[in-house]
């Protein structure tokens, strides 16, 4: 008997099928690369074939830096995905963001906790988004927010206590963490009259803030794989199971909302406005939609604020002349009887022109919004400068790219220069200032953000000297949906102590 190796041939039909599939995939990739209306737009080679190039850079947390350097290399237009072009043309904000263009599909990710519950941010059609936003807008008005100023002050006071304690013990302080605690707690105060207790404890309870950062990376990517996201995460079964990775924040929000509904005498906070709107138009606003928008607002208003505060302190201590000049401005105000409260009042902070210029410059140098604001070219396409974009092209503007554009800000765009906000027509500069977005999708929480930023920035400059433990150290920052720098510990010195010496 002879042993022989089975020699059954591979079925020709299988080989043929694989070959056809491969040729189809290659043909499709080549078509995307060379034969669509975007073929002539420069950009990374792989980005013209597949979205995975961008997803990879979101995953490793450097997509903002990539966008900045790609625009420096290629100019106004960079193809960052087969159907998406990143734009830094000075006319971009006006043509793309101020028009009523549909938002990119990526925004559907903001339907929380699952696809059934639309929020203004997840609504793609411009008119439908505006209509939905109107239901929520009154809660975000400055006059409403100012009614809770004393409660923000209480949280900011706790931040100052921690700073005093670190100063007294001459202990390095990680301001990034304490800014995040304050920002989360103030978002809770503003939305449903309750803070999460982070700043009082001086810790990230249950690791919720850390977990929310993982969620951040996930959301940035999952927006491009929406149906998979719905299948695995954002579906009614998962909602029913209540599996949310931001534990303490979500639980506290939920309990606060329940308490809030049962208490007719509670403060007239943001939720109170929404509940009033719901009473007037019950068919337009469900309980779940209120819950979704509340969760989204806390999430949208905390890491962003922490990043902006960090950017302010970090740039100001790297430029001590600015810190001194800002303090001199505050001393002058004090001499006239202003800026005397422990936490400087919002009203007084608005008179500090130079401090405000430094805040704008800090957010210009490093803004908390690193993601491209994506809109879709309408039927008939869109022209920006000399470039025509066919219907359906996703056109995105990355605020961090725009904020560093020499065409918009001049040759010193990469340098710290708060005076740019004080000379010439400062208002004109805001047409390129996209930190809060622009147009119909502009951030509704801007007043709450500016209110806290102004008060905290002015108070810190007045009362503390801050320096890095290692002045040569640069902060570390991975960028996903948001960017929150860390790892730049500082020493704090209380200003009165220095003055008494
Ligand atoms: C410095 C702080 C902040 C920055 C830089 C910022 C920036 C932004 C940006 C760029 C957008 C998206 C624009 C777009 O996609 O076109 C946005 C949306 C949003 N922001 Fe802010 N934001 C800040 C603070 C806040 C605060 C304090 C709140 C509220 C508590 C808030 C609530 C929201 C909400 C709810 C949205 C979704 C859009 C909508 O519902 O209409 N943000 N923000």
XYZ file of C-alpha atoms and ligand atoms in Angstrom:
544
model
C 0.000 0.000 0.000
C 1.434 3.365 -0.841
C 0.756 6.505 1.199
C 0.074 9.582 -0.830
C -0.669 13.201 0.097
C -4.275 14.147 -0.737
C -4.028 15.992 -3.970
C -7.530 17.388 -4.259
C -7.112 20.652 -6.176
C -8.294 23.934 -4.655
C -11.607 24.607 -6.239
C -11.140 27.030 -9.147
C -14.437 28.730 -8.283
C -13.045 29.755 -4.855
C -9.868 31.235 -6.348
C -11.897 33.058 -8.933
C -14.189 34.453 -6.258
C -11.243 35.693 -4.171
C -9.592 37.220 -7.238
C -12.812 39.032 -8.201
C -13.223 40.315 -4.643
C -9.641 41.568 -4.522
C -9.870 43.259 -7.929
C -13.139 44.862 -6.876
C -11.573 46.196 -3.650
C -8.488 47.480 -5.525
C -10.655 49.019 -8.263
C -12.823 50.729 -5.657
C -9.770 52.051 -3.793
C -8.220 53.310 -7.022
C -11.515 54.929 -8.008
C -11.684 56.707 -4.628
C -8.071 57.797 -4.940
C -7.946 58.979 -8.539
C -11.376 59.395 -10.109
C -13.665 61.204 -7.667
C -14.103 64.973 -7.560
C -11.610 65.108 -4.657
C -8.758 63.337 -6.488
C -6.735 66.540 -6.863
C -6.884 67.490 -3.158
C -3.580 66.686 -1.430
C -3.323 64.698 1.756
C -1.947 61.512 3.258
C -1.898 58.704 0.687
C -3.894 56.213 2.761
C -6.500 58.793 3.696
C -7.681 58.958 0.086
C -8.525 55.210 0.180
C -9.845 54.673 3.633
C -11.220 56.362 6.739
C -8.917 54.139 8.788
C -6.042 56.605 8.447
C -8.014 59.196 10.428
C -9.378 56.626 12.867
C -5.849 55.468 13.636
C -4.776 59.027 14.508
C -7.819 59.554 16.709
C -6.971 56.279 18.435
C -3.400 57.279 19.202
C -4.510 60.791 20.150
C -2.604 63.003 17.720
C -5.216 63.797 15.054
C -5.165 67.513 15.907
C -1.380 67.752 15.534
C -1.578 65.805 12.271
C -4.170 68.244 10.916
C -2.065 71.266 11.893
C 1.078 69.936 10.211
C -0.796 68.694 7.119
C -2.262 72.151 6.558
C 1.159 73.716 7.002
C 2.449 71.371 4.315
C -0.457 71.348 1.843
C -2.273 74.645 2.391
C -5.985 75.370 2.675
C -7.383 71.971 1.709
C -6.327 68.533 2.924
C -8.113 65.288 2.117
C -8.294 63.457 5.454
C -10.677 60.682 4.379
C -12.011 59.452 1.009
C -14.987 61.816 1.204
C -13.772 64.393 3.733
C -11.648 67.488 3.243
C -10.246 69.545 6.098
C -10.438 73.270 5.307
C -8.366 76.166 6.676
C -9.239 78.793 4.053
C -10.096 82.157 5.721
C -13.507 82.068 3.976
C -14.161 78.581 5.345
C -15.920 79.553 8.595
C -18.317 81.864 6.746
C -19.078 79.519 3.848
C -19.179 76.253 5.770
C -20.207 77.003 9.343
C -22.386 80.072 8.997
C -24.512 78.506 6.264
C -27.295 76.082 7.109
C -25.396 73.035 5.848
C -26.236 69.566 7.127
C -23.835 68.240 9.727
C -21.617 65.248 8.929
C -23.011 61.798 9.826
C -20.395 61.493 12.574
C -22.574 63.734 14.804
C -25.163 60.936 15.181
C -22.939 59.584 17.939
C -24.404 62.234 20.258
C -27.763 60.457 20.501
C -27.467 59.318 24.129
C -27.919 56.864 25.707
C -29.127 55.160 22.523
C -30.186 55.946 18.978
C -33.810 56.620 19.936
C -32.979 59.764 21.917
C -31.978 62.605 19.660
C -30.209 65.642 21.051
C -29.595 68.926 19.229
C -26.005 67.782 18.741
C -27.044 64.481 17.121
C -29.570 66.165 14.804
C -28.002 66.508 11.372
C -30.464 68.687 9.481
C -29.763 72.361 10.235
C -33.375 73.505 10.530
C -34.387 70.517 12.657
C -31.338 71.145 14.901
C -32.259 74.807 15.376
C -35.837 73.836 16.223
C -34.680 71.254 18.759
C -32.106 73.636 20.283
C -34.767 76.288 20.901
C -36.361 73.981 23.468
C -33.181 74.114 25.527
C -31.797 77.580 24.918
C -33.381 79.612 27.713
C -31.585 77.508 30.347
C -28.213 78.611 28.980
C -28.879 82.358 29.073
C -26.349 84.445 30.977
C -28.995 86.035 33.195
C -30.190 82.597 34.229
C -26.699 81.287 34.880
C -25.748 84.276 36.986
C -28.522 83.419 39.446
C -26.334 80.509 40.572
C -23.100 82.487 40.832
C -22.783 81.941 44.604
C -22.929 78.157 44.081
C -20.124 78.234 41.496
C -18.214 80.403 43.944
C -18.567 77.724 46.614
C -16.901 75.159 44.332
C -14.245 77.630 43.222
C -13.670 78.438 46.918
C -12.909 74.730 47.488
C -10.419 74.857 44.603
C -8.735 77.810 46.319
C -8.676 75.877 49.623
C -6.800 73.062 47.917
C -4.397 75.558 46.387
C -3.829 77.156 49.797
C -3.155 73.743 51.324
C -0.629 72.871 48.625
C 0.986 76.288 49.056
C 1.236 75.901 52.834
C 2.881 72.489 52.526
C 4.969 73.480 49.519
C 3.630 70.352 47.791
C 3.548 69.962 43.996
C -0.019 70.302 42.704
C -1.556 68.780 39.597
C -3.816 71.657 38.660
C -5.238 69.704 35.709
C -7.007 67.345 38.103
C -8.364 70.089 40.374
C -9.576 72.131 37.416
C -11.435 69.072 36.150
C -13.074 68.497 39.540
C -14.192 72.137 39.662
C -15.466 72.078 36.079
C -17.516 68.893 36.563
C -18.972 70.184 39.839
C -19.913 73.556 38.385
C -21.542 71.891 35.376
C -23.609 69.858 37.854
C -24.512 73.036 39.809
C -25.580 74.839 36.662
C -27.591 71.998 35.172
C -29.358 70.483 38.180
C -28.244 72.384 41.285
C -25.982 69.657 42.530
C -22.271 69.181 42.389
C -20.714 65.725 42.050
C -18.526 66.241 45.105
C -15.210 65.928 43.271
C -13.690 69.220 44.407
C -14.839 68.843 48.004
C -13.122 65.456 48.218
C -10.267 66.484 45.971
C -10.471 63.198 44.134
C -11.921 61.527 41.080
C -14.698 59.584 42.831
C -15.019 56.065 41.373
C -12.521 57.032 38.687
C -15.468 58.537 36.771
C -13.514 61.356 35.160
C -10.791 58.969 34.059
C -13.438 56.628 32.632
C -15.126 59.468 30.787
C -11.799 60.034 28.983
C -11.853 56.437 27.674
C -15.390 57.097 26.543
C -14.051 60.154 24.786
C -11.691 58.103 22.666
C -14.428 55.590 21.932
C -16.957 58.234 20.838
C -14.456 59.990 18.582
C -13.974 56.751 16.670
C -17.422 55.169 16.953
C -18.996 58.136 15.159
C -17.502 56.682 11.963
C -18.904 53.205 12.615
C -22.328 54.268 13.701
C -24.300 51.102 12.907
C -21.810 48.932 14.735
C -22.063 51.347 17.659
C -25.857 51.027 17.641
C -25.648 47.247 17.378
C -23.222 46.875 20.260
C -23.729 49.889 22.538
C -26.359 52.509 21.729
C -29.408 50.263 21.658
C -32.461 49.855 23.895
C -31.125 46.651 25.473
C -27.967 48.355 26.694
C -30.016 51.323 27.886
C -32.265 48.970 29.824
C -29.254 47.221 31.344
C -27.970 50.688 32.360
C -24.355 49.932 31.478
C -22.644 53.269 31.321
C -18.910 53.637 31.746
C -19.079 57.015 33.523
C -20.605 55.492 36.689
C -20.563 58.181 39.351
C -21.317 61.076 36.994
C -24.211 59.258 35.365
C -25.635 57.964 38.650
C -25.377 61.392 40.285
C -27.001 63.080 37.293
C -29.828 60.581 37.282
C -30.503 60.873 41.012
C -30.250 64.662 40.867
C -32.775 64.714 38.043
C -35.181 62.523 39.945
C -34.835 64.699 43.057
C -35.154 67.772 40.913
C -38.457 66.633 39.411
C -39.913 65.852 42.838
C -38.948 69.244 44.312
C -41.046 72.145 43.013
C -39.090 74.615 45.177
C -35.663 73.757 43.779
C -33.448 76.459 42.280
C -34.346 77.789 38.870
C -31.427 76.010 37.239
C -31.032 74.855 33.638
C -33.238 71.804 34.201
C -35.969 73.999 35.660
C -36.087 75.872 32.347
C -36.338 72.663 30.378
C -39.061 71.268 32.631
C -41.016 74.484 32.135
C -40.650 74.140 28.361
C -41.796 70.529 28.639
C -44.895 71.625 30.557
C -45.741 74.082 27.782
C -45.053 71.633 24.949
C -45.187 68.081 26.364
C -45.313 66.489 22.909
C -42.015 68.116 21.891
C -39.788 67.300 24.834
C -39.724 63.920 26.577
C -38.217 63.114 29.981
C -35.574 61.043 28.259
C -34.588 63.931 25.963
C -34.126 66.162 28.992
C -32.008 63.477 30.613
C -29.937 63.071 27.435
C -29.305 66.785 27.042
C -28.417 67.102 30.741
C -25.850 64.290 30.469
C -24.436 65.757 27.281
C -24.188 69.224 28.800
C -22.239 67.991 31.822
C -19.918 66.050 29.525
C -19.551 68.942 27.069
C -18.956 71.512 29.783
C -16.294 69.898 31.939
C -13.243 68.629 30.053
C -13.480 71.632 27.744
C -13.417 74.018 30.676
C -10.582 72.199 32.382
C -8.557 72.403 29.179
C -9.246 76.128 28.756
C -8.235 76.875 32.357
C -5.078 74.850 31.972
C -4.242 76.623 28.755
C -4.615 79.962 30.540
C -2.385 79.124 33.515
C 0.155 77.179 31.451
C 0.688 79.977 28.934
C 0.601 82.719 31.559
C 3.304 81.102 33.708
C 5.427 80.557 30.615
C 5.019 84.317 29.991
C 5.464 85.935 33.421
C 5.284 89.449 31.956
C 1.652 88.746 31.030
C 0.934 87.462 34.548
C 2.458 90.632 36.068
C 0.568 92.910 33.713
C -2.720 91.116 34.395
C -2.104 91.398 38.134
C -1.346 95.107 37.831
C -4.678 95.546 36.057
C -6.444 93.768 38.907
C -4.593 95.837 41.541
C -5.802 98.967 39.799
C -9.373 97.654 39.912
C -8.938 96.813 43.623
C -7.768 100.347 44.304
C -11.143 101.496 42.956
C -12.969 99.064 45.237
C -13.551 96.282 42.696
C -12.312 92.661 42.553
C -12.358 92.394 46.356
C -14.454 89.225 46.857
C -12.627 85.989 47.630
C -13.727 84.725 44.215
C -13.821 87.714 41.875
C -17.374 88.387 40.715
C -18.335 87.899 37.095
C -19.326 91.539 36.913
C -15.887 92.760 38.070
C -14.043 90.271 35.884
C -15.633 91.750 32.765
C -13.831 95.060 33.381
C -10.422 93.366 33.229
C -9.658 93.937 29.590
C -6.148 92.511 29.645
C -7.147 89.383 31.605
C -9.891 88.801 29.020
C -7.370 89.234 26.195
C -5.099 86.650 27.857
C -8.022 84.229 28.137
C -8.855 84.580 24.440
C -5.196 84.193 23.529
C -4.853 81.073 25.702
C -7.796 79.437 23.937
C -6.453 80.534 20.569
C -3.038 79.023 21.318
C -4.561 75.790 22.570
C -8.312 75.489 22.292
C -10.333 72.747 23.941
C -12.036 71.711 20.668
C -9.670 69.590 18.588
C -12.213 67.881 16.309
C -13.093 69.015 12.811
C -16.536 70.643 12.709
C -17.968 68.704 9.775
C -20.661 69.912 7.371
C -21.823 68.416 4.063
C -21.670 70.204 0.685
C -25.260 70.753 -0.513
C -26.768 69.770 -3.892
C -24.933 71.857 -6.466
C -21.698 71.604 -4.479
C -19.740 74.413 -2.885
C -16.894 76.685 -3.938
C -14.285 77.964 -1.486
C -11.625 80.201 -3.044
C -10.635 78.482 -6.295
C -11.666 75.045 -5.203
C -14.972 73.407 -6.074
C -16.336 70.614 -3.887
C -19.012 68.328 -5.290
C -22.294 67.627 -3.508
C -21.900 65.276 -0.550
C -18.267 66.187 0.233
C -17.767 66.393 3.976
C -16.009 69.705 4.686
C -14.614 70.067 8.153
C -12.917 72.933 9.911
C -10.688 72.091 12.811
C -10.692 74.990 15.331
C -7.117 74.237 16.398
C -5.948 74.446 12.783
C -7.812 77.702 12.228
C -6.500 79.226 15.447
C -2.900 78.708 14.262
C -3.412 79.891 10.666
C -0.991 82.645 9.633
C -3.493 83.791 6.989
C -6.010 84.522 9.716
C -3.790 85.667 12.585
C -0.679 87.032 10.918
C 2.945 85.849 10.873
C 3.057 85.524 14.677
C 0.134 83.079 14.710
C 2.195 80.511 16.624
C 3.305 82.990 19.270
C 1.711 84.133 22.485
C 0.554 87.706 22.036
C -2.510 88.809 24.069
C -2.119 92.325 22.655
C -3.487 91.119 19.340
C -6.906 91.224 21.029
C -6.416 94.847 22.092
C -5.206 96.459 18.897
C -7.136 97.148 15.737
C -10.660 95.906 15.437
C -10.670 92.981 17.897
C -14.211 92.039 16.837
C -12.931 91.166 13.364
C -10.693 88.498 14.896
C -13.681 86.580 16.204
C -14.631 85.584 12.666
C -11.698 83.152 12.836
C -12.083 82.246 16.503
C -13.791 78.868 16.384
C -13.163 77.679 19.920
C -16.905 77.599 20.604
C -17.796 76.617 17.051
C -19.769 78.935 14.817
C -23.191 79.325 13.257
C -26.269 77.300 14.112
C -24.269 74.660 15.979
C -22.288 77.033 18.159
C -21.769 75.923 21.747
C -24.840 76.779 23.875
C -22.705 76.640 27.050
C -20.417 79.501 26.062
C -21.784 81.861 28.728
C -21.298 79.291 31.462
C -17.771 78.646 30.244
C -16.799 82.328 29.989
C -18.370 83.060 33.355
C -16.228 80.471 35.135
C -13.096 81.172 33.109
C -13.238 84.897 33.823
C -13.781 84.471 37.537
C -11.217 81.726 38.097
C -8.521 83.241 35.855
C -8.762 86.664 37.520
C -8.803 85.207 41.044
C -5.751 83.014 40.429
C -3.750 85.878 38.942
C -4.654 88.151 41.849
C -3.910 85.689 44.652
C -1.221 83.239 43.599
C 2.233 82.855 42.133
C 2.493 79.626 40.237
C 5.535 77.981 38.719
C 6.213 74.589 37.232
C 8.125 72.095 39.340
C 10.324 71.658 36.274
C 10.058 74.826 34.166
C 11.456 73.020 31.113
C 8.692 70.428 31.250
C 6.003 70.530 28.534
C 2.516 69.275 29.318
C 1.336 65.977 27.880
C -1.853 65.906 25.878
C -3.571 63.112 23.966
C -6.421 64.301 21.854
C -9.555 62.280 21.275
C -12.996 63.905 21.189
C -11.672 66.463 23.662
C -8.180 67.220 24.779
C -7.210 67.510 28.416
C -3.524 68.123 29.075
C -1.837 66.716 32.161
C 1.533 66.065 33.811
C 2.773 69.598 34.421
C 2.882 69.753 38.253
C 3.316 73.185 39.777
C 4.297 74.849 43.038
C 1.815 77.341 44.401
C 2.624 80.410 46.464
C -0.116 82.450 48.084
C 0.263 86.072 47.030
C -0.642 87.628 50.421
C 2.133 85.533 52.027
C 4.618 86.951 49.539
C 3.385 90.506 50.037
C 3.593 90.272 53.840
C 7.218 89.131 53.711
C -14.298 76.419 27.261
C -15.348 75.651 27.305
C -16.123 75.157 26.110
C -15.746 75.038 24.808
C -14.411 75.411 24.189
C -16.868 74.471 24.082
C -16.876 74.226 22.713
C -17.904 73.613 22.040
C -17.889 73.270 20.652
C -16.742 73.552 19.695
C -19.065 72.651 20.374
C -19.478 72.006 19.069
C -19.703 72.894 17.907
C -19.936 72.067 16.649
O -19.857 70.836 16.671
O -20.199 72.686 15.622
C -19.830 72.596 21.584
C -21.068 72.041 21.712
C -21.770 71.949 22.877
N -21.435 72.504 24.084
Fe -19.708 73.487 24.486
N -17.885 74.253 24.965
C -17.483 74.661 26.206
C -18.217 74.628 27.373
C -19.512 74.200 27.456
C -20.314 74.256 28.666
C -19.861 74.859 29.999
C -21.506 73.661 28.357
C -22.731 73.467 29.224
C -22.764 73.094 30.450
C -21.454 73.242 26.969
C -22.473 72.594 26.307
C -22.426 72.220 24.986
C -23.461 71.426 24.343
C -24.746 70.919 24.990
C -23.050 71.255 23.021
C -23.788 70.499 21.925
C -24.427 71.431 20.920
C -25.870 71.740 21.167
O -26.502 71.082 22.025
O -26.374 72.654 20.494
N -20.239 73.598 26.464
N -19.108 73.202 22.597
